[in-house]
């Protein structure tokens, strides 16, 4: 293709044949060496300007082209009058030309869209929206007391819906084994898989709650968990049961993980302990009531599938209440809402929240949030507290496999009555909750002396007492559950002590983690949830062979001896906790000298 500039215009024509080229050579004045050199340069410049990427679409010139043939007559002309031959160009395709035009236009459009006279101007701190005193309705800590209580209760019921799913399944293990022709060990995997999902889920839902807010990071996964509960209820084989149980736990872990963060959002340090009592009761009441509810359903004509139907129905009902009454509580997200409203009201579009300055990327989420809970487990505080809480939590779930052996096989109780000893655990938990509420008064005094800052070590006295009670109750249950000549009430008193101590340890560990890591509290709770779910998922798998192999007395004693080794943990942190917190990357913010 030829390109000629003339009077500012471009003329394009196809390359002529050899004869036409000779005739046109005689008719038009050739460009000689005596003419200004810049003219040929202008031709090249104009051509390259009009066809910016034409070389990408051109084909190579054939070596015997008449224009470039060294035997051509023009090559024998006088050097002074030698014609500068224009390189022949082929006509570009219409598609290639169109693509170049679109590319040029889109580049110009993109450049125009991201340019503005004020694009390089900076906004000052005065344009960053924040909470304004105790009267700011956007600050969740300024909400009315009634609204806080309703929010706490609804998140507690939401959590209970997930934890009921973890234990109600246990009542139908024998029926599941019979229907799908598998051993009870395989059916028990349904408990373990859900708890493993509880352990992995927090690694996703905790960081998402700190990016998109608590409400979205809880309600959306919770709905999916309910769907998988119905999937378990309609399963046609054991593989489907196990897979749906895992994902029910994975998505159901969202409220278990993020409710602690919600309570930190709406309650101040003085009142947070009492609120966490309600949350902790919801966490443990679900597994306690689940076997009793499941036993009644399985013994009826409904069968094991209705334990899963009931789980899904409960979750959807609570979800409906959450959609109606629950509001967002995460302060950075609420400040985004506030900034958005102020922009529309004032017309000042520079107003923004600090959260909007954060350019979220998958890399950042992976590095800062997905990995952070695992990194926290490497810290002395999180590892010690999470290990202790995970152990007592695992013992709690171990009873799902131990009680049928002790009370149904050895004592000959029925399926429903064999699950009633869980009520002894629940009674003990209520006593432990009362002890934690009493300790709240001690904490408030320490909080006041600390200048209005959280004092994590003031959370530990119940844990210190509970560590001793847990060991005593474990030994008492282990050596009175069998033989049958020992009255059943004695072993149940031991269970009540275990339940009381369990709650005191469990809640104190949660309070201590939240007060220690503060704005990273959700991730700390996620790390704790991960570890305790791994423990709780593994324990039921070996309880049955362990109790059958060495007997219930020594099997229970093994766990009691392990609990003896854990007694020093709360005492150590009560004495040296402040020094350890000062050395931590995530915990040093909680130190106020």
Coordinates of C-alpha atoms in Angstrom, one line a residue:
X1 CA 0.0 0.0 0.0
X2 CA 1.4 3.5 -1.0
X3 CA 1.0 6.5 1.2
X4 CA 1.6 10.0 -0.2
X5 CA 1.3 13.3 1.7
X6 CA 0.0 16.1 -0.6
X7 CA -1.6 19.3 0.6
X8 CA -2.0 17.7 4.0
X9 CA -4.0 14.7 2.6
X10 CA -3.3 11.0 2.3
X11 CA -3.9 9.1 -0.9
X12 CA -3.9 5.3 -0.7
X13 CA -3.8 3.0 -3.8
X14 CA -2.9 -0.5 -4.6
X15 CA 0.6 -1.3 -5.9
X16 CA 0.6 -1.0 -9.8
X17 CA 1.7 -3.7 -12.3
X18 CA 5.1 -3.5 -13.9
X19 CA 3.8 -1.8 -17.1
X20 CA 1.7 0.7 -15.2
X21 CA 4.6 1.5 -13.0
X22 CA 6.8 2.3 -16.1
X23 CA 4.2 4.5 -17.7
X24 CA 3.5 6.4 -14.5
X25 CA 7.3 6.8 -14.0
X26 CA 7.5 8.8 -17.3
X27 CA 4.4 10.9 -16.6
X28 CA 5.2 12.1 -13.0
X29 CA 8.3 13.9 -11.8
X30 CA 10.5 11.5 -9.9
X31 CA 11.8 12.3 -6.5
X32 CA 15.5 12.8 -7.0
X33 CA 18.4 13.1 -4.6
X34 CA 18.5 16.8 -5.4
X35 CA 15.2 17.3 -3.7
X36 CA 15.0 18.0 0.0
X37 CA 15.6 14.9 2.1
X38 CA 13.0 15.9 4.6
X39 CA 10.2 15.2 2.0
X40 CA 10.9 11.4 2.0
X41 CA 11.1 11.6 5.8
X42 CA 7.7 13.2 5.9
X43 CA 6.3 10.4 3.9
X44 CA 7.6 7.9 6.3
X45 CA 6.5 9.9 9.3
X46 CA 3.0 10.4 7.9
X47 CA 2.7 6.8 7.1
X48 CA 3.8 5.6 10.5
X49 CA 1.3 8.1 12.1
X50 CA -1.6 6.9 10.0
X51 CA -0.8 3.2 10.5
X52 CA 0.6 2.9 14.0
X53 CA 0.8 -0.9 14.1
X54 CA 0.7 -1.8 10.4
X55 CA 3.8 -3.9 10.6
X56 CA 2.0 -6.5 12.7
X57 CA -0.4 -7.3 9.8
X58 CA 2.0 -7.0 6.8
X59 CA 3.4 -9.9 4.9
X60 CA 7.1 -10.1 3.9
X61 CA 8.0 -8.7 0.4
X62 CA 8.9 -11.4 -2.1
X63 CA 12.6 -11.1 -3.2
X64 CA 11.8 -10.9 -6.9
X65 CA 9.5 -8.0 -6.7
X66 CA 9.8 -5.8 -9.8
X67 CA 10.3 -2.7 -7.7
X68 CA 13.2 -4.2 -5.8
X69 CA 14.7 -6.1 -8.7
X70 CA 18.4 -5.1 -9.0
X71 CA 18.1 -5.5 -12.8
X72 CA 15.4 -2.9 -13.1
X73 CA 16.2 0.0 -15.5
X74 CA 15.9 2.5 -12.7
X75 CA 18.8 0.9 -11.0
X76 CA 21.1 1.8 -13.9
X77 CA 20.2 5.6 -14.0
X78 CA 22.7 8.3 -13.2
X79 CA 23.3 8.3 -9.4
X80 CA 22.5 12.0 -9.2
X81 CA 19.1 11.4 -10.8
X82 CA 18.6 8.1 -9.1
X83 CA 15.0 7.7 -8.0
X84 CA 14.3 6.9 -4.4
X85 CA 11.8 4.0 -4.6
X86 CA 9.0 3.9 -2.1
X87 CA 8.7 0.5 -0.4
X88 CA 5.7 -1.3 -1.5
X89 CA 3.0 -2.0 1.2
X90 CA 0.1 -4.4 0.9
X91 CA -3.4 -3.3 1.6
X92 CA -4.2 -4.1 5.3
X93 CA -7.3 -6.2 6.1
X94 CA -10.5 -4.4 7.0
X95 CA -10.6 -6.3 10.4
X96 CA -7.0 -5.2 11.2
X97 CA -7.8 -1.6 10.4
X98 CA -11.0 -1.7 12.5
X99 CA -9.1 -3.2 15.4
X100 CA -6.5 -0.5 15.2
X101 CA -9.1 2.3 15.2
X102 CA -10.9 0.7 18.2
X103 CA -7.7 0.3 20.0
X104 CA -6.7 3.9 19.4
X105 CA -10.1 5.2 20.5
X106 CA -10.2 3.0 23.6
X107 CA -6.8 4.2 24.6
X108 CA -7.8 7.8 24.2
X109 CA -11.0 7.1 26.1
X110 CA -9.2 5.4 29.0
X111 CA -6.7 8.2 29.2
X112 CA -9.5 10.8 29.3
X113 CA -11.5 8.8 31.9
X114 CA -8.6 8.8 34.4
X115 CA -7.5 12.4 33.9
X116 CA -8.9 15.4 35.8
X117 CA -7.5 18.8 36.8
X118 CA -7.8 17.7 40.5
X119 CA -6.6 14.2 40.1
X120 CA -3.3 14.9 41.8
X121 CA -4.7 17.0 44.7
X122 CA -4.7 15.4 48.1
X123 CA -7.4 15.4 50.7
X124 CA -6.6 16.2 54.3
X125 CA -7.6 14.4 57.6
X126 CA -10.4 16.8 58.0
X127 CA -12.3 15.1 55.1
X128 CA -12.1 11.7 56.7
X129 CA -15.4 10.8 58.4
X130 CA -15.3 9.4 61.9
X131 CA -17.6 8.9 64.9
X132 CA -18.6 12.1 66.8
X133 CA -19.0 11.6 70.5
X134 CA -21.5 9.6 72.5
X135 CA -24.5 10.9 70.6
X136 CA -23.4 9.6 67.1
X137 CA -26.1 7.1 66.1
X138 CA -23.8 5.4 63.7
X139 CA -21.5 4.3 66.5
X140 CA -22.8 0.8 67.6
X141 CA -21.5 1.4 71.1
X142 CA -24.0 4.3 71.3
X143 CA -27.0 2.0 70.5
X144 CA -29.8 1.8 73.0
X145 CA -29.4 -1.0 75.5
X146 CA -32.5 -2.8 74.2
X147 CA -31.1 -2.9 70.7
X148 CA -27.8 -4.3 71.9
X149 CA -29.6 -7.0 73.8
X150 CA -31.7 -8.0 70.8
X151 CA -28.6 -8.1 68.6
X152 CA -26.7 -10.2 71.1
X153 CA -29.7 -12.6 71.5
X154 CA -30.2 -13.0 67.7
X155 CA -26.5 -13.7 67.1
X156 CA -26.6 -16.2 70.0
X157 CA -29.6 -18.0 68.5
X158 CA -27.8 -17.9 65.1
X159 CA -24.8 -19.6 66.6
X160 CA -26.9 -22.1 68.4
X161 CA -28.5 -23.1 65.1
X162 CA -25.0 -24.1 63.9
X163 CA -23.9 -25.9 67.0
X164 CA -27.1 -27.9 67.2
X165 CA -26.2 -29.3 63.8
X166 CA -23.0 -30.6 65.2
X167 CA -24.6 -32.9 67.8
X168 CA -28.1 -33.7 66.7
X169 CA -26.7 -36.0 64.1
X170 CA -25.1 -38.2 66.7
X171 CA -28.5 -39.7 67.7
X172 CA -29.0 -41.2 64.2
X173 CA -25.6 -42.8 63.8
X174 CA -26.9 -46.4 64.2
X175 CA -29.7 -45.8 61.7
X176 CA -27.3 -44.3 59.2
X177 CA -24.9 -47.2 59.5
X178 CA -27.8 -49.7 59.0
X179 CA -29.3 -47.8 56.0
X180 CA -26.0 -47.3 54.1
X181 CA -24.4 -50.6 55.2
X182 CA -21.3 -49.0 56.8
X183 CA -19.7 -49.3 60.2
X184 CA -20.4 -46.9 63.1
X185 CA -16.9 -45.5 62.7
X186 CA -17.7 -44.3 59.2
X187 CA -21.0 -42.8 60.3
X188 CA -19.3 -41.0 63.1
X189 CA -17.3 -39.2 60.5
X190 CA -20.4 -37.1 59.9
X191 CA -19.7 -35.4 63.3
X192 CA -16.0 -35.0 62.6
X193 CA -16.5 -33.7 59.1
X194 CA -18.8 -30.9 60.3
X195 CA -16.4 -30.0 63.0
X196 CA -13.5 -29.9 60.6
X197 CA -15.7 -27.5 58.5
X198 CA -16.1 -25.5 61.7
X199 CA -12.3 -25.3 61.8
X200 CA -11.6 -24.3 58.2
X201 CA -14.5 -21.9 57.8
X202 CA -13.2 -19.2 60.3
X203 CA -10.1 -18.7 58.1
X204 CA -12.5 -17.3 55.5
X205 CA -15.4 -15.7 57.4
X206 CA -13.3 -13.8 60.0
X207 CA -11.3 -11.8 57.4
X208 CA -14.4 -11.3 55.3
X209 CA -16.2 -9.8 58.3
X210 CA -13.4 -7.3 58.7
X211 CA -13.6 -6.3 55.0
X212 CA -17.3 -6.4 54.1
X213 CA -18.9 -6.2 57.6
X214 CA -20.3 -8.7 60.1
X215 CA -23.8 -9.0 58.7
X216 CA -22.9 -10.1 55.2
X217 CA -20.2 -12.4 56.4
X218 CA -22.7 -14.2 58.7
X219 CA -26.1 -14.3 57.0
X220 CA -25.0 -15.3 53.5
X221 CA -22.9 -18.4 54.7
X222 CA -25.6 -19.2 57.2
X223 CA -28.2 -19.6 54.5
X224 CA -25.9 -21.8 52.5
X225 CA -25.4 -24.0 55.7
X226 CA -29.1 -24.5 55.9
X227 CA -29.2 -25.6 52.3
X228 CA -26.6 -28.2 53.0
X229 CA -28.6 -29.4 56.0
X230 CA -31.4 -30.2 53.7
X231 CA -28.9 -31.8 51.4
X232 CA -27.9 -34.2 54.2
X233 CA -31.5 -35.0 54.9
X234 CA -32.1 -36.1 51.3
X235 CA -28.8 -37.9 50.8
X236 CA -28.9 -41.2 48.9
X237 CA -25.5 -42.5 50.0
X238 CA -22.9 -42.1 52.8
X239 CA -20.6 -40.1 50.6
X240 CA -23.3 -37.4 50.1
X241 CA -23.9 -37.4 53.9
X242 CA -20.3 -36.8 54.7
X243 CA -19.7 -34.1 52.0
X244 CA -22.9 -32.1 52.9
X245 CA -22.0 -32.3 56.6
X246 CA -18.6 -30.9 55.9
X247 CA -20.0 -27.9 53.9
X248 CA -22.8 -27.4 56.5
X249 CA -20.0 -26.9 59.0
X250 CA -17.8 -24.8 56.8
X251 CA -20.6 -22.3 56.1
X252 CA -22.2 -22.7 59.5
X253 CA -18.9 -21.6 61.1
X254 CA -19.6 -18.0 60.2
X255 CA -21.7 -17.0 63.2
X256 CA -19.5 -19.1 65.5
X257 CA -16.5 -17.1 64.4
X258 CA -17.9 -13.6 64.0
X259 CA -20.3 -13.3 66.9
X260 CA -17.3 -12.5 69.2
X261 CA -16.4 -9.6 66.9
X262 CA -20.0 -8.4 67.0
X263 CA -20.0 -8.3 70.8
X264 CA -16.8 -6.4 70.7
X265 CA -18.4 -3.9 68.3
X266 CA -21.4 -3.0 70.4
X267 CA -20.4 -3.5 74.0
X268 CA -17.6 -1.7 75.8
X269 CA -15.0 -3.5 77.9
X270 CA -17.0 -3.0 81.1
X271 CA -20.1 -4.8 79.9
X272 CA -18.6 -7.1 77.2
X273 CA -18.0 -10.0 79.7
X274 CA -21.7 -10.4 80.6
X275 CA -22.6 -10.3 76.9
X276 CA -20.1 -13.0 76.1
X277 CA -21.7 -15.2 78.7
X278 CA -24.8 -15.3 76.6
X279 CA -22.8 -16.0 73.5
X280 CA -20.8 -18.8 75.2
X281 CA -24.0 -20.4 76.5
X282 CA -25.4 -20.4 72.9
X283 CA -22.2 -22.1 71.7
X284 CA -22.4 -24.9 74.2
X285 CA -26.2 -25.2 74.7
X286 CA -26.6 -26.3 71.1
X287 CA -24.4 -29.4 71.4
X288 CA -26.0 -30.1 74.8
X289 CA -29.6 -30.0 73.5
X290 CA -28.9 -31.6 70.1
X291 CA -28.6 -35.2 71.3
X292 CA -31.8 -35.0 73.4
X293 CA -33.8 -33.5 70.5
X294 CA -32.2 -36.0 68.1
X295 CA -32.9 -39.0 70.3
X296 CA -36.6 -38.1 70.5
X297 CA -36.8 -37.8 66.7
X298 CA -34.9 -40.9 65.9
X299 CA -37.0 -43.0 68.3
X300 CA -40.2 -41.9 66.6
X301 CA -41.4 -42.8 63.2
X302 CA -39.6 -39.8 61.6
X303 CA -36.1 -41.4 61.6
X304 CA -32.7 -39.8 61.4
X305 CA -33.4 -37.7 58.3
X306 CA -35.7 -35.5 60.2
X307 CA -32.9 -34.5 62.5
X308 CA -31.4 -32.7 59.5
X309 CA -34.7 -31.4 58.3
X310 CA -35.2 -29.8 61.7
X311 CA -31.7 -28.3 61.7
X312 CA -32.4 -26.6 58.4
X313 CA -35.8 -25.4 59.5
X314 CA -34.3 -23.9 62.7
X315 CA -31.6 -22.1 60.8
X316 CA -33.9 -20.6 58.2
X317 CA -36.3 -19.4 60.9
X318 CA -33.5 -17.7 62.8
X319 CA -32.1 -16.3 59.5
X320 CA -35.5 -14.7 58.8
X321 CA -35.3 -12.9 62.2
X322 CA -31.8 -11.8 61.5
X323 CA -32.7 -10.3 58.2
X324 CA -35.5 -8.3 59.8
X325 CA -33.9 -7.2 63.0
X326 CA -30.1 -7.4 62.8
X327 CA -28.1 -4.4 61.6
X328 CA -24.5 -4.0 60.6
X329 CA -22.2 -3.6 63.6
X330 CA -18.6 -3.3 62.2
X331 CA -17.5 0.3 62.8
X332 CA -15.4 0.7 59.6
X333 CA -18.3 -0.4 57.5
X334 CA -20.7 1.9 59.4
X335 CA -18.4 4.8 58.7
X336 CA -18.5 4.0 55.0
X337 CA -22.4 4.2 55.3
X338 CA -22.1 7.5 57.2
X339 CA -19.6 9.0 54.6
X340 CA -21.9 8.0 51.8
X341 CA -24.8 9.7 53.3
X342 CA -22.8 12.9 54.1
X343 CA -21.6 13.1 50.5
X344 CA -25.1 13.1 49.2
X345 CA -26.4 15.5 51.8
X346 CA -23.5 18.0 51.6
X347 CA -22.5 17.7 48.0
X348 CA -18.9 17.4 49.2
X349 CA -17.7 14.3 47.4
X350 CA -14.3 14.4 49.0
X351 CA -15.8 13.1 52.3
X352 CA -14.8 9.5 52.9
X353 CA -14.2 6.9 55.5
X354 CA -10.8 5.4 56.3
X355 CA -12.0 2.0 55.2
X356 CA -12.6 3.4 51.7
X357 CA -8.9 4.2 51.4
X358 CA -8.1 0.6 51.5
X359 CA -7.7 -1.0 48.1
X360 CA -8.7 -4.6 48.8
X361 CA -6.9 -7.3 46.8
X362 CA -6.8 -11.1 47.0
X363 CA -3.1 -10.9 47.8
X364 CA -3.7 -8.6 50.8
X365 CA -6.6 -10.8 52.0
X366 CA -4.4 -13.9 51.8
X367 CA -1.4 -12.4 53.4
X368 CA -3.0 -10.4 56.1
X369 CA -6.1 -12.3 57.0
X370 CA -6.0 -15.9 55.8
X371 CA -2.6 -16.4 57.2
X372 CA -3.0 -14.2 60.3
X373 CA -5.0 -16.6 62.4
X374 CA -2.4 -19.3 61.8
X375 CA 0.4 -16.8 62.7
X376 CA -1.5 -16.0 65.9
X377 CA -1.4 -19.6 66.9
X378 CA 2.4 -19.3 67.0
X379 CA 2.1 -16.6 69.8
X380 CA 2.3 -17.9 73.4
X381 CA -1.0 -16.3 74.4
X382 CA -3.1 -17.5 71.6
X383 CA -1.5 -21.0 71.5
X384 CA -1.9 -21.6 75.2
X385 CA -5.4 -20.3 75.5
X386 CA -6.6 -21.9 72.3
X387 CA -5.0 -25.3 73.4
X388 CA -6.7 -25.3 76.8
X389 CA -10.1 -24.2 75.4
X390 CA -9.8 -26.7 72.6
X391 CA -9.0 -29.5 74.9
X392 CA -12.0 -28.9 77.2
X393 CA -14.2 -28.4 74.1
X394 CA -13.0 -31.7 72.7
X395 CA -13.9 -33.5 75.9
X396 CA -17.3 -32.0 75.6
X397 CA -17.8 -33.5 72.1
X398 CA -16.2 -36.8 73.2
X399 CA -19.2 -37.3 75.4
X400 CA -21.3 -37.7 72.2
X401 CA -19.6 -41.1 71.8
X402 CA -19.0 -41.9 75.4
X403 CA -22.5 -41.4 76.8
X404 CA -24.1 -44.1 74.6
X405 CA -21.5 -46.6 75.9
X406 CA -21.8 -45.6 79.5
X407 CA -25.5 -45.1 79.8
X408 CA -27.0 -47.2 77.0
X409 CA -24.6 -50.2 76.7
X410 CA -23.5 -50.5 80.3
X411 CA -26.5 -49.2 82.2
X412 CA -29.1 -50.3 79.7
X413 CA -30.9 -46.9 79.3
X414 CA -32.9 -46.0 76.2
X415 CA -31.8 -43.6 73.5
X416 CA -33.6 -40.5 74.9
X417 CA -32.8 -41.3 78.6
X418 CA -29.3 -42.1 77.6
X419 CA -28.9 -38.5 76.3
X420 CA -30.3 -36.9 79.5
X421 CA -26.9 -36.7 81.2
X422 CA -26.2 -33.9 78.8
X423 CA -28.6 -31.9 81.0
X424 CA -26.2 -32.4 83.9
X425 CA -23.5 -30.7 81.7
X426 CA -25.9 -27.9 80.9
X427 CA -26.8 -27.3 84.6
X428 CA -23.1 -27.1 85.4
X429 CA -22.6 -24.6 82.5
X430 CA -25.4 -22.4 83.9
X431 CA -23.6 -22.4 87.3
X432 CA -20.3 -21.5 85.5
X433 CA -22.1 -18.7 83.7
X434 CA -23.2 -17.3 87.1
X435 CA -19.6 -17.5 88.3
X436 CA -18.4 -15.5 85.3
X437 CA -21.1 -12.8 85.9
X438 CA -19.9 -12.5 89.5
X439 CA -16.3 -12.1 88.3
X440 CA -17.5 -9.2 86.1
X441 CA -17.7 -7.0 89.2
X442 CA -14.1 -7.8 89.9
X443 CA -13.2 -6.9 86.3
X444 CA -15.0 -3.6 86.4
X445 CA -12.9 -2.5 89.4
X446 CA -9.7 -3.5 87.5
X447 CA -11.0 -1.7 84.5
X448 CA -11.6 1.5 86.4
X449 CA -8.2 1.3 88.1
X450 CA -6.6 0.8 84.6
X451 CA -7.9 4.2 83.4
X452 CA -10.7 2.8 81.3
X453 CA -8.6 0.3 79.4
X454 CA -9.3 -3.4 79.1
X455 CA -7.4 -5.6 81.7
X456 CA -7.2 -9.1 80.2
X457 CA -5.7 -10.7 83.3
X458 CA -8.8 -9.7 85.3
X459 CA -10.7 -12.2 83.1
X460 CA -8.7 -15.2 84.4
X461 CA -9.9 -15.9 88.0
X462 CA -12.8 -18.1 86.8
X463 CA -10.4 -20.0 84.6
X464 CA -8.0 -20.5 87.5
X465 CA -10.8 -22.0 89.6
X466 CA -12.3 -23.9 86.7
X467 CA -9.0 -25.6 85.9
X468 CA -9.1 -27.4 89.2
X469 CA -12.8 -28.2 89.1
X470 CA -12.4 -29.7 85.6
X471 CA -9.7 -32.1 86.7
X472 CA -11.7 -33.1 89.8
X473 CA -15.0 -33.6 87.9
X474 CA -13.2 -35.6 85.2
X475 CA -11.8 -38.1 87.8
X476 CA -15.1 -38.3 89.5
X477 CA -17.0 -39.2 86.4
X478 CA -14.4 -41.6 85.2
X479 CA -14.5 -43.7 88.4
X480 CA -18.3 -43.6 89.1
X481 CA -19.8 -44.1 85.6
X482 CA -19.2 -47.9 86.0
X483 CA -20.0 -50.4 87.4
X484 CA -23.8 -50.1 87.5
X485 CA -23.7 -50.6 91.3
X486 CA -22.7 -47.0 91.7
X487 CA -25.8 -44.8 91.6
X488 CA -26.1 -42.8 88.4
X489 CA -26.5 -39.5 90.3
X490 CA -22.8 -39.6 91.4
X491 CA -21.4 -39.7 87.9
X492 CA -23.9 -36.9 86.9
X493 CA -22.6 -34.7 89.8
X494 CA -19.1 -35.2 88.3
X495 CA -20.5 -34.2 84.9
X496 CA -22.0 -31.0 86.5
X497 CA -18.6 -30.1 87.8
X498 CA -17.1 -30.7 84.4
X499 CA -19.8 -28.6 82.8
X500 CA -19.3 -25.7 85.3
X501 CA -15.5 -25.8 84.8
X502 CA -15.8 -26.2 81.1
X503 CA -17.8 -23.0 80.8
X504 CA -15.5 -21.0 83.1
X505 CA -12.5 -22.0 81.1
X506 CA -14.1 -21.6 77.7
X507 CA -15.5 -18.1 78.3
X508 CA -12.5 -16.8 80.2
X509 CA -10.3 -17.9 77.2
X510 CA -12.6 -16.1 74.8
X511 CA -12.6 -12.9 76.9
X512 CA -8.9 -13.0 77.3
X513 CA -8.3 -13.3 73.6
X514 CA -10.7 -10.5 72.7
X515 CA -9.3 -8.1 75.3
X516 CA -5.7 -9.0 74.4
X517 CA -5.9 -8.7 70.6
X518 CA -8.7 -6.1 70.5
X519 CA -9.1 -5.0 66.8
X520 CA -7.7 -8.4 65.7
X521 CA -10.2 -10.1 68.0
X522 CA -12.2 -11.8 65.2
X523 CA -9.0 -13.4 63.8
X524 CA -7.9 -14.5 67.3
X525 CA -11.3 -16.1 67.8
X526 CA -11.0 -17.7 64.4
X527 CA -7.6 -19.2 65.4
X528 CA -9.2 -20.5 68.6
X529 CA -12.2 -21.9 66.7
X530 CA -9.9 -23.6 64.1
X531 CA -7.9 -25.4 66.8
X532 CA -10.8 -26.4 69.0
X533 CA -12.8 -27.7 66.0
X534 CA -9.8 -29.9 64.9
X535 CA -9.6 -31.3 68.5
X536 CA -13.4 -31.8 68.7
X537 CA -13.6 -33.5 65.3
X538 CA -10.8 -35.9 66.1
X539 CA -11.8 -37.0 69.6
X540 CA -15.1 -38.8 68.8
X541 CA -13.3 -41.0 66.3
X542 CA -11.2 -42.9 68.9
X543 CA -13.5 -42.6 72.0
X544 CA -15.5 -45.8 71.2
X545 CA -12.5 -48.1 70.6
X546 CA -10.7 -46.5 73.6
X547 CA -13.7 -47.1 76.0
X548 CA -14.1 -50.6 74.7
X549 CA -10.4 -51.3 74.8
X550 CA -9.3 -50.1 78.3
X551 CA -12.7 -49.6 79.9
X552 CA -14.6 -46.4 80.8
X553 CA -12.8 -45.9 84.1
X554 CA -9.3 -45.7 82.7
X555 CA -10.4 -44.0 79.4
X556 CA -11.9 -41.2 81.4
X557 CA -8.8 -41.0 83.6
X558 CA -6.5 -40.4 80.6
X559 CA -8.3 -37.2 79.9
X560 CA -8.2 -36.2 83.6
X561 CA -4.5 -36.7 83.7
X562 CA -4.0 -34.5 80.7
X563 CA -6.1 -31.8 82.3
X564 CA -3.7 -31.8 85.3
X565 CA -0.9 -30.7 82.9
X566 CA -3.0 -27.7 81.7
X567 CA -3.8 -26.3 85.2
X568 CA -0.8 -23.9 85.3
X569 CA -1.7 -22.0 82.2
X570 CA -4.2 -19.5 83.7
X571 CA -2.0 -18.9 86.7
X572 CA 1.0 -18.2 84.5
X573 CA -0.8 -15.6 82.4
X574 CA -2.4 -14.0 85.5
X575 CA 1.1 -13.3 86.9
X576 CA 3.1 -12.7 83.7
X577 CA 0.5 -11.9 81.2
X578 CA 1.2 -8.2 80.9
X579 CA 4.9 -8.8 80.1
X580 CA 4.0 -11.4 77.5
X581 CA 1.5 -9.1 75.9
X582 CA 4.0 -6.3 75.6
X583 CA 6.3 -8.5 73.5
X584 CA 3.6 -9.5 71.1
X585 CA 3.1 -7.8 67.7
X586 CA -0.7 -8.1 67.8
X587 CA -1.1 -7.8 71.6
X588 CA 1.1 -4.9 72.6
X589 CA -1.8 -2.4 71.9
X590 CA -3.6 -3.8 74.9
X591 CA -0.8 -2.8 77.3
X592 CA -1.4 0.6 79.0
X593 CA 1.2 1.6 81.6

